[in-house]
Coordinates of C-alpha atoms in Angstrom, one line a residue:
Chain A
M1 CA -12.3 -56.8 11.5
P2 CA -11.5 -60.5 11.9
N3 CA -10.7 -61.2 8.2
Q4 CA -8.4 -58.2 7.9
T5 CA -5.3 -60.3 7.5
T6 CA -6.8 -62.5 4.8
Y7 CA -8.1 -59.4 3.1
R8 CA -4.6 -57.9 3.1
K9 CA -3.2 -61.0 1.7
E10 CA -5.8 -61.1 -1.1
L11 CA -5.0 -57.5 -1.9
E12 CA -1.3 -58.2 -2.0
R13 CA -1.8 -61.0 -4.4
L14 CA -4.0 -58.9 -6.6
F15 CA -1.5 -56.1 -6.5
K16 CA 1.5 -58.3 -7.3
E17 CA -0.2 -60.3 -10.0
N18 CA -1.5 -57.3 -11.9
Y19 CA 0.9 -54.5 -11.2
N20 CA 3.2 -54.8 -14.2
R21 CA 0.5 -55.3 -16.7
L22 CA -1.4 -52.2 -15.5
Y23 CA 1.9 -50.3 -15.3
F24 CA 2.6 -50.9 -18.9
F25 CA -1.0 -50.1 -19.8
A26 CA -0.5 -46.7 -18.3
F27 CA 3.1 -46.2 -19.4
N28 CA 2.2 -46.9 -23.1
I29 CA -0.3 -44.1 -22.9
I30 CA 1.5 -41.4 -21.0
H31 CA 5.2 -42.4 -21.5
D32 CA 6.1 -41.3 -18.0
A33 CA 7.3 -43.9 -15.6
E34 CA 6.8 -42.1 -12.2
N35 CA 3.3 -40.9 -13.0
A36 CA 2.4 -44.3 -14.4
K37 CA 3.3 -45.9 -11.1
D38 CA 1.2 -43.4 -9.2
I39 CA -1.7 -43.9 -11.4
V40 CA -1.6 -47.7 -10.8
S41 CA -1.3 -47.3 -7.1
D42 CA -4.2 -45.0 -7.1
A43 CA -6.3 -47.5 -8.9
F44 CA -5.6 -50.1 -6.1
Q45 CA -6.3 -47.4 -3.6
E46 CA -9.8 -47.2 -5.1
V47 CA -10.3 -50.9 -4.6
W48 CA -9.0 -50.7 -1.1
E49 CA -11.4 -47.9 -0.2
N50 CA -14.5 -49.4 -1.8
H51 CA -14.0 -53.0 -0.8
R52 CA -12.9 -53.0 2.8
D53 CA -13.6 -56.6 3.7
K54 CA -13.5 -58.6 0.5
V55 CA -11.5 -58.3 -2.7
P56 CA -13.9 -59.1 -5.5
D57 CA -12.9 -61.9 -7.8
N58 CA -10.4 -61.3 -10.6
Q59 CA -12.9 -61.5 -13.5
L60 CA -14.5 -58.4 -12.1
I61 CA -11.8 -56.4 -10.5
V62 CA -9.1 -56.6 -13.2
P63 CA -11.2 -55.0 -15.9
F64 CA -12.3 -52.4 -13.3
L65 CA -8.7 -51.6 -12.4
H66 CA -8.0 -51.2 -16.1
V67 CA -10.8 -48.7 -16.5
C68 CA -9.6 -46.8 -13.4
V69 CA -6.1 -46.6 -14.8
R70 CA -7.3 -45.6 -18.2
N71 CA -9.5 -42.8 -16.8
S72 CA -6.6 -41.5 -14.7
C73 CA -4.4 -41.6 -17.8
L74 CA -6.9 -39.5 -19.6
D75 CA -7.0 -37.0 -16.7
Y76 CA -3.3 -36.9 -16.8
L77 CA -3.3 -36.1 -20.5
R78 CA -5.8 -33.4 -19.9
R79 CA -3.6 -31.8 -17.2
Q80 CA -0.7 -32.0 -19.7
H81 CA -2.9 -30.2 -22.2
V82 CA -2.4 -33.0 -24.7
S83 CA -4.5 -32.8 -27.8
Q84 CA -8.1 -34.1 -27.9
R85 CA -7.1 -36.2 -30.9
Y86 CA -4.5 -38.2 -28.9
E87 CA -7.2 -38.8 -26.2
E88 CA -9.4 -40.2 -28.8
Y89 CA -6.6 -42.3 -30.2
V90 CA -6.0 -43.7 -26.7
L91 CA -9.7 -44.5 -26.2
H92 CA -9.9 -46.3 -29.5
N93 CA -6.6 -48.0 -29.9
L94 CA -4.9 -48.3 -26.6
S95 CA -7.7 -49.0 -24.1
E96 CA -8.8 -52.4 -25.3
M97 CA -8.8 -55.0 -22.5
D98 CA -8.9 -58.4 -24.0
D99 CA -8.8 -60.7 -21.0
H100 CA -9.2 -63.6 -23.5
D101 CA -5.8 -63.7 -25.1
L102 CA -3.8 -62.8 -22.0
S103 CA -1.9 -66.1 -22.0
E104 CA -1.2 -65.7 -25.7
R105 CA 0.3 -62.3 -24.9
E106 CA 2.5 -63.8 -22.1
E107 CA 3.7 -66.5 -24.4
R108 CA 4.6 -64.0 -27.0
M109 CA 6.3 -61.8 -24.4
A110 CA 8.4 -64.7 -23.3
K111 CA 9.5 -65.4 -26.9
V112 CA 10.4 -61.8 -27.5
L113 CA 12.4 -61.7 -24.3
K114 CA 14.4 -64.7 -25.4
S115 CA 15.0 -63.0 -28.8
I116 CA 16.2 -59.9 -27.1
E117 CA 18.6 -61.9 -25.0
A118 CA 19.9 -63.5 -28.1
L119 CA 20.6 -60.3 -30.0
P120 CA 24.3 -59.6 -30.9
L121 CA 25.8 -57.1 -28.4
Q122 CA 26.0 -54.2 -30.7
T123 CA 22.5 -54.7 -32.0
R124 CA 21.1 -55.0 -28.5
N125 CA 22.9 -51.7 -27.6
V126 CA 21.3 -49.9 -30.5
F127 CA 17.9 -51.5 -29.6
K128 CA 18.2 -50.3 -26.0
R129 CA 19.0 -46.8 -26.9
C130 CA 16.3 -46.4 -29.6
F131 CA 13.5 -48.4 -27.9
L132 CA 14.1 -47.8 -24.2
D133 CA 16.0 -44.5 -23.9
G134 CA 14.0 -42.7 -26.6
K135 CA 17.0 -41.5 -28.5
K136 CA 17.1 -40.4 -32.1
Y137 CA 19.2 -42.3 -34.7
K138 CA 21.4 -39.2 -34.9
E139 CA 22.1 -39.1 -31.2
V140 CA 22.8 -42.8 -31.0
S141 CA 25.1 -42.4 -34.0
D142 CA 27.1 -39.8 -32.2
E143 CA 27.2 -41.7 -28.9
M144 CA 28.3 -45.0 -30.4
N145 CA 30.4 -43.5 -33.1
I146 CA 28.7 -45.5 -36.0
S147 CA 26.9 -44.2 -39.0
V148 CA 23.1 -43.6 -39.1
N149 CA 22.9 -46.2 -41.8
T150 CA 24.5 -48.8 -39.6
I151 CA 22.0 -48.0 -36.9
K152 CA 19.2 -48.5 -39.3
T153 CA 20.6 -51.9 -40.2
H154 CA 20.8 -52.9 -36.5
I155 CA 17.3 -51.8 -35.9
I156 CA 16.0 -53.8 -38.9
K157 CA 18.0 -56.7 -37.7
A158 CA 16.6 -56.5 -34.2
L159 CA 13.1 -56.1 -35.4
K160 CA 13.4 -59.1 -37.7
S161 CA 14.6 -61.4 -35.0
L162 CA 12.0 -60.1 -32.5
R163 CA 9.4 -60.9 -35.1
G164 CA 10.9 -64.3 -35.5
E165 CA 11.8 -63.8 -39.1
F166 CA 15.2 -65.4 -39.4
S167 CA 16.6 -65.1 -42.8
K168 CA 18.9 -68.0 -44.0
E169 CA 21.9 -65.8 -44.5
D170 CA 22.1 -64.6 -40.9
Chain B
M1 CA -4.7 -55.0 -23.8
M2 CA -3.2 -54.0 -27.1
K3 CA -4.6 -54.6 -30.5
L4 CA -1.8 -56.6 -31.8
N5 CA -1.3 -60.1 -32.8
P6 CA 2.1 -61.4 -33.8
D7 CA 0.7 -64.0 -36.2
R8 CA -1.4 -61.5 -38.0
E9 CA 1.5 -59.9 -39.8
D10 CA -0.6 -59.0 -42.9
K11 CA -1.2 -55.5 -41.5
L12 CA 2.5 -54.9 -40.9
G13 CA 4.5 -53.8 -43.8
K14 CA 7.5 -55.8 -44.9
L15 CA 10.7 -54.4 -43.6
D16 CA 12.3 -52.8 -46.6
D17 CA 13.9 -49.5 -47.2
K18 CA 10.5 -47.9 -47.8
H19 CA 9.5 -48.6 -44.2
E20 CA 12.7 -47.5 -42.5
D21 CA 11.3 -43.9 -42.2
D22 CA 8.1 -45.2 -40.8
L23 CA 10.0 -47.2 -38.3
E24 CA 12.1 -44.3 -37.3
F25 CA 9.1 -42.1 -36.8
A26 CA 7.3 -44.8 -34.7
L27 CA 10.4 -45.1 -32.5
Q28 CA 10.6 -41.4 -31.9
A29 CA 7.1 -41.3 -30.5
L30 CA 8.1 -44.0 -28.0
N31 CA 9.1 -42.3 -24.7
H32 CA 8.0 -38.9 -25.9
L33 CA 4.4 -38.0 -25.1
E34 CA 4.8 -34.7 -26.9
I35 CA 5.6 -36.5 -30.2
A36 CA 3.1 -39.3 -29.7
S37 CA 0.4 -36.8 -29.1
S38 CA 1.4 -34.4 -31.9
E39 CA -0.9 -33.7 -34.8
K40 CA 1.8 -35.0 -37.2
F41 CA 2.1 -38.4 -35.5
Q42 CA -1.6 -38.8 -35.1
Q43 CA -2.1 -38.2 -38.8
W44 CA 0.6 -40.7 -39.5
V45 CA -1.2 -43.3 -37.3
D46 CA -4.5 -42.6 -39.0
E47 CA -3.0 -43.0 -42.5
S48 CA -2.9 -46.7 -42.5
D49 CA -3.5 -49.7 -40.3
S50 CA 0.1 -50.8 -40.8
H51 CA 1.3 -47.6 -39.1
Q52 CA -0.9 -48.3 -36.1
A53 CA 0.2 -51.9 -36.0
L54 CA 3.9 -50.9 -36.3
Y55 CA 3.6 -48.4 -33.4
A56 CA 1.7 -51.0 -31.3
E57 CA 4.5 -53.5 -32.1
C58 CA 7.1 -51.0 -30.9
L59 CA 5.3 -50.4 -27.7
F60 CA 5.3 -54.2 -27.1
Y61 CA 9.0 -54.5 -27.8
R62 CA 9.7 -51.6 -25.5
E63 CA 7.9 -53.5 -22.8
A64 CA 9.9 -56.6 -23.5
G65 CA 13.1 -54.6 -23.7
L66 CA 12.5 -53.1 -20.3
A67 CA 11.8 -56.5 -18.8
A68 CA 15.0 -57.8 -20.4
E69 CA 17.0 -55.0 -18.9
G70 CA 15.5 -55.6 -15.5
A71 CA 16.4 -52.2 -14.4
G72 CA 13.6 -50.7 -16.5
L73 CA 10.8 -52.3 -14.6
P74 CA 9.1 -50.9 -11.5
D75 CA 10.0 -52.9 -8.4
V76 CA 6.7 -54.5 -7.6
E77 CA 7.8 -55.5 -4.0
Q78 CA 8.8 -51.9 -3.3
E79 CA 5.6 -50.5 -4.8
W80 CA 3.6 -52.8 -2.7
M81 CA 5.5 -51.7 0.5
K82 CA 4.7 -48.1 -0.4
F83 CA 1.1 -49.0 -1.0
D84 CA 0.4 -51.6 1.8
P85 CA -2.6 -50.3 3.6
S86 CA -2.1 -52.1 6.9
P87 CA -1.1 -49.3 9.3
E88 CA 1.3 -51.2 11.5
Q89 CA 3.6 -52.2 8.6
T90 CA 3.9 -49.1 6.5
P91 CA 7.4 -47.8 6.5
T92 CA 6.2 -44.2 6.8
S93 CA 4.5 -44.8 10.1
R94 CA 7.6 -46.4 11.5
K95 CA 9.7 -43.5 10.5
R96 CA 7.3 -40.8 11.8
S97 CA 9.0 -39.0 14.7
L98 CA 7.3 -37.3 17.6
P99 CA 8.3 -33.7 16.9
T100 CA 6.7 -33.9 13.4
W101 CA 3.5 -35.3 15.0
V102 CA 3.3 -32.5 17.5
W103 CA 4.0 -29.9 15.0
T104 CA 1.3 -31.3 12.6
A105 CA -1.2 -31.4 15.4
A106 CA -0.5 -27.9 16.5
A107 CA -0.8 -26.6 13.0
A108 CA -4.1 -28.5 12.5
I109 CA -5.6 -27.0 15.7
F110 CA -4.6 -23.6 14.6
A111 CA -6.1 -24.1 11.2
V112 CA -9.4 -25.4 12.6
A113 CA -9.6 -22.4 15.0
L114 CA -9.2 -20.1 12.0
L115 CA -11.7 -21.9 9.9
F116 CA -14.3 -22.5 12.6
P117 CA -17.0 -20.2 11.3
W118 CA -16.5 -21.4 7.8
L119 CA -16.5 -25.0 8.9
L120 CA -19.9 -24.5 10.6
H121 CA -21.4 -23.1 7.5
R122 CA -19.8 -25.8 5.4
N123 CA -21.1 -28.5 7.8
E124 CA -24.6 -27.2 7.3
E125 CA -24.2 -27.3 3.5
M126 CA -22.9 -30.8 3.7
R127 CA -25.8 -31.9 5.9
L128 CA -28.2 -30.5 3.4
A129 CA -26.4 -32.2 0.5
K130 CA -26.5 -35.5 2.3
L131 CA -30.3 -35.1 3.0
M132 CA -30.9 -34.3 -0.7
E133 CA -29.0 -37.5 -1.8
K134 CA -31.7 -39.7 -0.2
H135 CA -34.8 -37.6 0.3
V136 CA -37.3 -35.4 -1.5
V137 CA -36.4 -32.0 0.0
L138 CA -38.2 -28.7 -0.2
Q139 CA -36.1 -25.6 0.2
T140 CA -37.8 -22.4 1.1
E141 CA -36.3 -19.0 0.5
N142 CA -35.5 -18.5 4.1
G143 CA -35.8 -21.3 6.6
E144 CA -35.1 -24.9 7.3
P145 CA -35.2 -27.3 4.4
I146 CA -38.2 -29.7 4.8
V147 CA -37.8 -33.4 4.2
V148 CA -41.0 -34.0 2.3
D149 CA -41.0 -37.7 2.2
Q150 CA -40.5 -38.1 5.9
A151 CA -43.6 -36.0 6.3
N152 CA -43.6 -33.7 9.2
K153 CA -47.2 -32.7 8.9
G154 CA -47.0 -29.5 10.9
Q155 CA -44.1 -28.2 8.9
I156 CA -45.8 -28.9 5.6
E157 CA -49.1 -27.4 6.7
S158 CA -47.4 -24.3 7.9
L159 CA -46.6 -23.7 4.2
G160 CA -50.3 -24.2 3.4
A161 CA -49.6 -27.5 1.8
Q162 CA -50.3 -31.2 2.3
T163 CA -48.8 -34.5 1.4
H164 CA -50.5 -37.8 0.4
Q165 CA -49.8 -41.0 -1.6
S166 CA -51.4 -41.5 -5.0
G167 CA -50.6 -44.8 -6.7
R168 CA -46.8 -45.1 -7.1
Y169 CA -46.3 -41.4 -6.4
G170 CA -45.9 -39.5 -3.2
V171 CA -47.6 -36.1 -3.8
L172 CA -46.9 -32.7 -2.4
N173 CA -50.1 -30.7 -2.8
M174 CA -49.8 -26.9 -2.9
R175 CA -53.5 -26.3 -3.5
Q176 CA -55.1 -24.8 -0.6
S177 CA -58.7 -25.1 0.5
A178 CA -60.8 -22.0 -0.3
S179 CA -60.9 -20.8 3.3
K180 CA -57.2 -21.1 3.7
V181 CA -56.6 -19.2 0.4
K182 CA -58.5 -16.3 1.9
L183 CA -56.4 -16.4 5.0
M184 CA -53.2 -16.7 3.2
S185 CA -53.8 -14.5 0.2
A186 CA -52.4 -11.5 2.1
S187 CA -49.2 -13.4 2.8
T188 CA -46.3 -12.7 0.6
S189 CA -45.3 -14.8 -2.4
N190 CA -42.6 -17.4 -1.7
T191 CA -40.4 -19.3 -4.1
Y192 CA -39.7 -23.0 -3.3
T193 CA -37.3 -25.5 -4.7
L194 CA -38.3 -29.2 -4.7
N195 CA -35.4 -31.6 -5.1
I196 CA -36.0 -35.2 -6.2
P197 CA -33.0 -37.5 -5.4
K198 CA -31.7 -40.3 -7.6
G199 CA -33.8 -43.4 -7.4
K200 CA -37.1 -41.5 -6.6
A201 CA -39.9 -40.0 -8.5
Y202 CA -42.4 -37.6 -7.0
Q203 CA -45.5 -35.7 -7.8
L204 CA -46.2 -32.0 -7.3
L205 CA -49.6 -30.4 -7.4
L206 CA -49.3 -26.7 -8.0
E207 CA -51.5 -24.0 -6.7
D208 CA -53.5 -23.8 -10.0
G209 CA -54.1 -27.5 -10.1
T210 CA -51.4 -28.3 -12.6
E211 CA -49.9 -31.8 -12.0
V212 CA -46.1 -32.2 -12.3
Y213 CA -44.6 -35.7 -12.3
M214 CA -40.9 -35.3 -11.3
N215 CA -38.5 -37.9 -12.6
T216 CA -35.4 -39.0 -10.7
G217 CA -32.5 -36.6 -10.0
S218 CA -34.6 -33.5 -10.9
K219 CA -35.6 -30.2 -9.3
I220 CA -38.3 -27.7 -9.8
I221 CA -38.4 -24.1 -8.7
F222 CA -42.0 -22.8 -8.2
P223 CA -43.9 -20.1 -6.3
N224 CA -46.6 -20.7 -3.8
H225 CA -48.8 -18.1 -5.6
F226 CA -48.6 -17.6 -9.3
K227 CA -48.8 -14.0 -10.6
S228 CA -52.0 -12.7 -12.2
D229 CA -50.6 -12.7 -15.7
S230 CA -48.5 -15.8 -16.0
R231 CA -47.5 -19.0 -14.3
V232 CA -43.7 -19.6 -14.4
V233 CA -41.7 -22.6 -13.1
E234 CA -38.2 -23.6 -13.7
I235 CA -36.8 -27.2 -13.9
E236 CA -33.6 -29.1 -14.2
G237 CA -34.0 -32.8 -15.1
E238 CA -37.1 -34.4 -16.3
A239 CA -40.8 -33.7 -15.6
Y240 CA -44.2 -34.5 -17.1
F241 CA -46.7 -31.7 -16.9
K242 CA -50.5 -31.8 -17.0
V243 CA -51.3 -28.1 -17.1
T244 CA -54.6 -26.8 -15.9
K245 CA -56.3 -24.6 -18.6
D246 CA -56.2 -20.9 -18.0
P247 CA -56.4 -18.7 -21.2
N248 CA -55.5 -15.6 -19.2
R249 CA -52.4 -16.9 -17.6
P250 CA -50.0 -18.8 -19.9
F251 CA -47.9 -21.5 -18.2
I252 CA -44.2 -21.3 -18.8
V253 CA -41.6 -23.9 -18.1
K254 CA -38.0 -22.6 -18.2
T255 CA -34.9 -24.8 -18.5
A256 CA -31.3 -23.9 -18.9
S257 CA -31.5 -23.9 -22.7
F258 CA -35.1 -23.2 -23.7
S259 CA -38.5 -22.3 -22.4
T260 CA -41.9 -23.8 -23.2
K261 CA -45.1 -21.8 -23.2
V262 CA -48.6 -23.4 -23.0
L263 CA -52.2 -22.6 -22.2
G264 CA -53.4 -26.0 -21.1
T265 CA -51.9 -29.3 -22.2
E266 CA -49.8 -32.4 -21.4
F267 CA -46.2 -32.6 -22.2
N268 CA -42.8 -34.0 -21.1
I269 CA -39.6 -32.0 -20.6
R270 CA -36.2 -33.5 -20.2
A271 CA -33.4 -31.2 -19.5
Y272 CA -30.7 -32.9 -17.4
P273 CA -27.3 -31.2 -17.3
Q274 CA -25.8 -34.1 -19.3
G275 CA -27.3 -35.2 -22.6
E276 CA -29.9 -33.8 -25.0
S277 CA -32.8 -31.6 -23.9
N278 CA -36.2 -32.5 -25.2
V279 CA -39.8 -31.3 -25.1
T280 CA -42.4 -33.9 -26.1
L281 CA -46.0 -33.0 -26.6
V282 CA -48.8 -35.4 -25.7
T283 CA -51.9 -33.3 -26.2
G284 CA -52.7 -29.6 -26.9
K285 CA -50.2 -27.1 -28.2
V286 CA -46.9 -25.6 -26.9
L287 CA -44.6 -22.9 -28.0
V288 CA -40.9 -23.7 -27.4
T289 CA -38.3 -20.9 -27.6
S290 CA -34.6 -20.8 -27.1
G291 CA -31.6 -18.6 -27.5
E292 CA -31.1 -15.0 -26.6
N293 CA -34.2 -12.8 -26.9
E294 CA -36.0 -16.1 -27.7
A295 CA -34.5 -16.0 -31.2
N296 CA -35.7 -19.5 -32.1
Q297 CA -39.3 -20.5 -31.9
V298 CA -41.2 -23.7 -32.8
T299 CA -44.8 -24.7 -32.2
L300 CA -45.4 -28.4 -31.5
S301 CA -48.4 -30.5 -32.3
P302 CA -49.2 -33.7 -30.4
G303 CA -46.7 -36.5 -31.1
Q304 CA -43.9 -34.1 -31.9
N305 CA -40.7 -33.7 -30.1
A306 CA -38.3 -30.7 -30.1
T307 CA -34.6 -31.2 -29.3
C308 CA -32.4 -28.4 -28.3
A309 CA -28.9 -28.6 -29.6
G310 CA -26.5 -25.7 -29.5
G311 CA -29.4 -23.2 -29.2
Q312 CA -31.1 -24.6 -32.3
L313 CA -34.5 -26.4 -32.0
L314 CA -35.1 -29.5 -34.1
V315 CA -38.6 -30.8 -34.5
K316 CA -39.5 -34.4 -35.4
D317 CA -42.4 -36.8 -35.1
V318 CA -41.8 -39.4 -32.4
D319 CA -43.5 -42.3 -30.6
V320 CA -44.5 -40.4 -27.5
E321 CA -44.5 -43.6 -25.4
N322 CA -40.6 -43.7 -25.6
Y323 CA -40.5 -40.4 -23.8
I324 CA -43.1 -40.8 -21.1
A325 CA -42.9 -44.4 -20.1
W326 CA -40.9 -43.4 -17.0
K327 CA -44.0 -41.7 -15.6
D328 CA -45.8 -45.1 -15.5
G329 CA -42.8 -46.8 -14.0
Y330 CA -41.0 -48.2 -17.0
F331 CA -37.8 -47.9 -18.9
F332 CA -38.7 -48.1 -22.5
F333 CA -36.3 -47.7 -25.4
E334 CA -37.3 -48.5 -28.9
E335 CA -33.9 -48.1 -30.5
A336 CA -31.4 -46.3 -28.3
S337 CA -27.7 -46.3 -27.7
L338 CA -26.4 -48.2 -24.8
E339 CA -25.0 -45.0 -23.4
D340 CA -28.5 -43.3 -23.4
I341 CA -30.0 -46.4 -21.8
M342 CA -27.3 -46.7 -19.2
N343 CA -27.5 -43.0 -18.4
E344 CA -31.1 -43.4 -17.6
I345 CA -30.8 -46.6 -15.7
S346 CA -27.8 -45.5 -13.7
R347 CA -29.6 -42.2 -12.7
W348 CA -32.5 -44.2 -11.4
Y349 CA -30.5 -46.7 -9.4
N350 CA -27.7 -44.3 -8.6
V351 CA -25.0 -46.5 -10.0
R352 CA -21.8 -45.3 -11.7
V353 CA -21.1 -46.9 -15.0
E354 CA -17.7 -47.4 -16.7
Y355 CA -17.1 -48.8 -20.1
G356 CA -14.3 -51.3 -20.8
N357 CA -14.4 -50.2 -24.4
E358 CA -15.6 -47.0 -25.8
N359 CA -17.3 -48.5 -28.9
L360 CA -19.8 -50.2 -26.6
R361 CA -21.4 -46.8 -25.9
K362 CA -22.8 -46.6 -29.4
L363 CA -24.4 -50.1 -29.6
K364 CA -28.1 -49.9 -30.3
F365 CA -30.6 -51.7 -28.2
K366 CA -34.3 -52.2 -27.9
F367 CA -34.9 -52.3 -24.2
W368 CA -37.8 -52.5 -21.8
A369 CA -37.8 -53.0 -18.1
N370 CA -39.8 -52.3 -15.0
R371 CA -38.4 -49.5 -12.8
E372 CA -39.6 -51.1 -9.7
S373 CA -37.4 -54.1 -10.2
S374 CA -33.8 -54.0 -9.1
F375 CA -30.7 -52.8 -11.0
Q376 CA -29.6 -56.5 -11.1
D377 CA -32.8 -57.4 -12.9
A378 CA -32.3 -54.7 -15.5
V379 CA -28.7 -55.9 -16.0
V380 CA -29.8 -59.4 -16.6
L381 CA -32.2 -58.3 -19.3
L382 CA -29.5 -56.2 -21.0
N383 CA -27.0 -59.1 -20.9
Q384 CA -29.6 -61.4 -22.3
V385 CA -29.5 -59.5 -25.6
G386 CA -26.0 -61.0 -26.0
K387 CA -24.2 -57.8 -27.1
V388 CA -22.7 -56.8 -23.7
D389 CA -21.7 -58.2 -20.4
V390 CA -22.6 -55.7 -17.7
R391 CA -21.0 -56.6 -14.3
M392 CA -21.3 -55.2 -10.9
V393 CA -18.0 -54.2 -9.4
S394 CA -19.5 -53.0 -6.1
P395 CA -23.0 -51.9 -5.1
G396 CA -22.6 -48.5 -6.7
Q397 CA -20.3 -49.3 -9.6
A398 CA -21.0 -51.2 -12.8
L399 CA -18.7 -52.1 -15.6
V400 CA -19.7 -52.7 -19.2
M401 CA -17.7 -55.2 -21.1
P402 CA -18.2 -56.8 -24.6
A403 CA -20.2 -60.0 -24.5
K404 CA -18.0 -63.1 -24.5

């Protein structure tokens, strides 16, 4: 096919522009990094198989990718024998695809990123363990050798600055 | 993507001691599917909007946190390399060594040799399935399937049947001329299955003169000669019957969940594997039974509809036109859910439908369209209502989004 190279470029652009957003969409549902990656790649595979010579425009294909990812996540949940109730929760609360306020979301993400960078070292440490490593307060308390109450204080502090609520005393 | 707006903090609780426990709970569900999906957590989320908002907020901060750490994000470049469909550039093809290739080929040849008889059979099955996707196909008990709509006159006549066109319908006519009946009456009784593919409708004229209009994606199992005491057919999908009167031989239509018994009358049956099953009576009288030993029974009068749900039969008065408009070439929905409408339309045009948002399925529409127009035309009409935005992703795939 003559336009194979252009097509590949198009697909590459689509892949790179949307990968992260789709990845987190899946990750937030299934909480499993490796499987989330596979699910996203499979969604692009579907595009690749059904649109051999032309990548449809973003308006069309991005929501479609979302639906593919969502459906694969639901399949994954079923294979994991996760409760029906969680599936419904996902369908009603985690599968919204507002393409309208995407830029608003990015703006907010940038702000939060900055706030995280600005966290005091100890607070950031606690934040990382609780939010990213999925550790319990008690575990973090043992690891860092600080009390559970101190951890709670750090978490509240982190949350306040991520929300942009700076109290005068701080 | 996520129902969360940072400026709409009203739903989120203030961060005081009271909410520390909630926060801890929300954090525990992060990274732990078994907790997030637990009954306890789901109850907690349902308890209040602020719980839901708090959890969504935590998901968002986790995402930001992973981005801040850098190491927590998937490497998009690397994922693309793994995915890249262009064959000459995939790292796997570069690495593939000759011995592996030889070994794989040898194994494949061995496997094919072992599976050869099975593959032949499978091939035959697949050929038939392919045919039935596009054509009206008549299967006989023993023998070649016959592609009815690409009429091979000789083949069809050998069954003592004919085909012709009547208005919008192609017709398979099983009524035989009197002389032929005499000739054939000694021949044994055969059972046939007529399959109607998606996107087509077809008419069947049974031996007794009963007319059956078959809707899209349906099948009917019927004999070439009815027995002397009853006339029994079986359907899956939707069909409209005009039954020839014969007080001595009741006409019985069986479906997976119920059976309908009549003497002579007009009615519609809808019994697709997905969705509700319905019998709608236009004229005459029918007896509908369902359940084991025909435990449930109702008699319908004209203008009534019986729905079969979980073995129970529910009768209500309906506007018959809603149920039989298809026969005259229309989609007609007085007040139906988008899901019901899309199910019917997608069956006719053979299009897969995905919903961007589950709540869209339940939206109610009044909808009317000509079946002979294209899917695009139907979509334009739906979108005009202003509630949804149905888009074509590819020729066989539609996506329903909320209207902007």
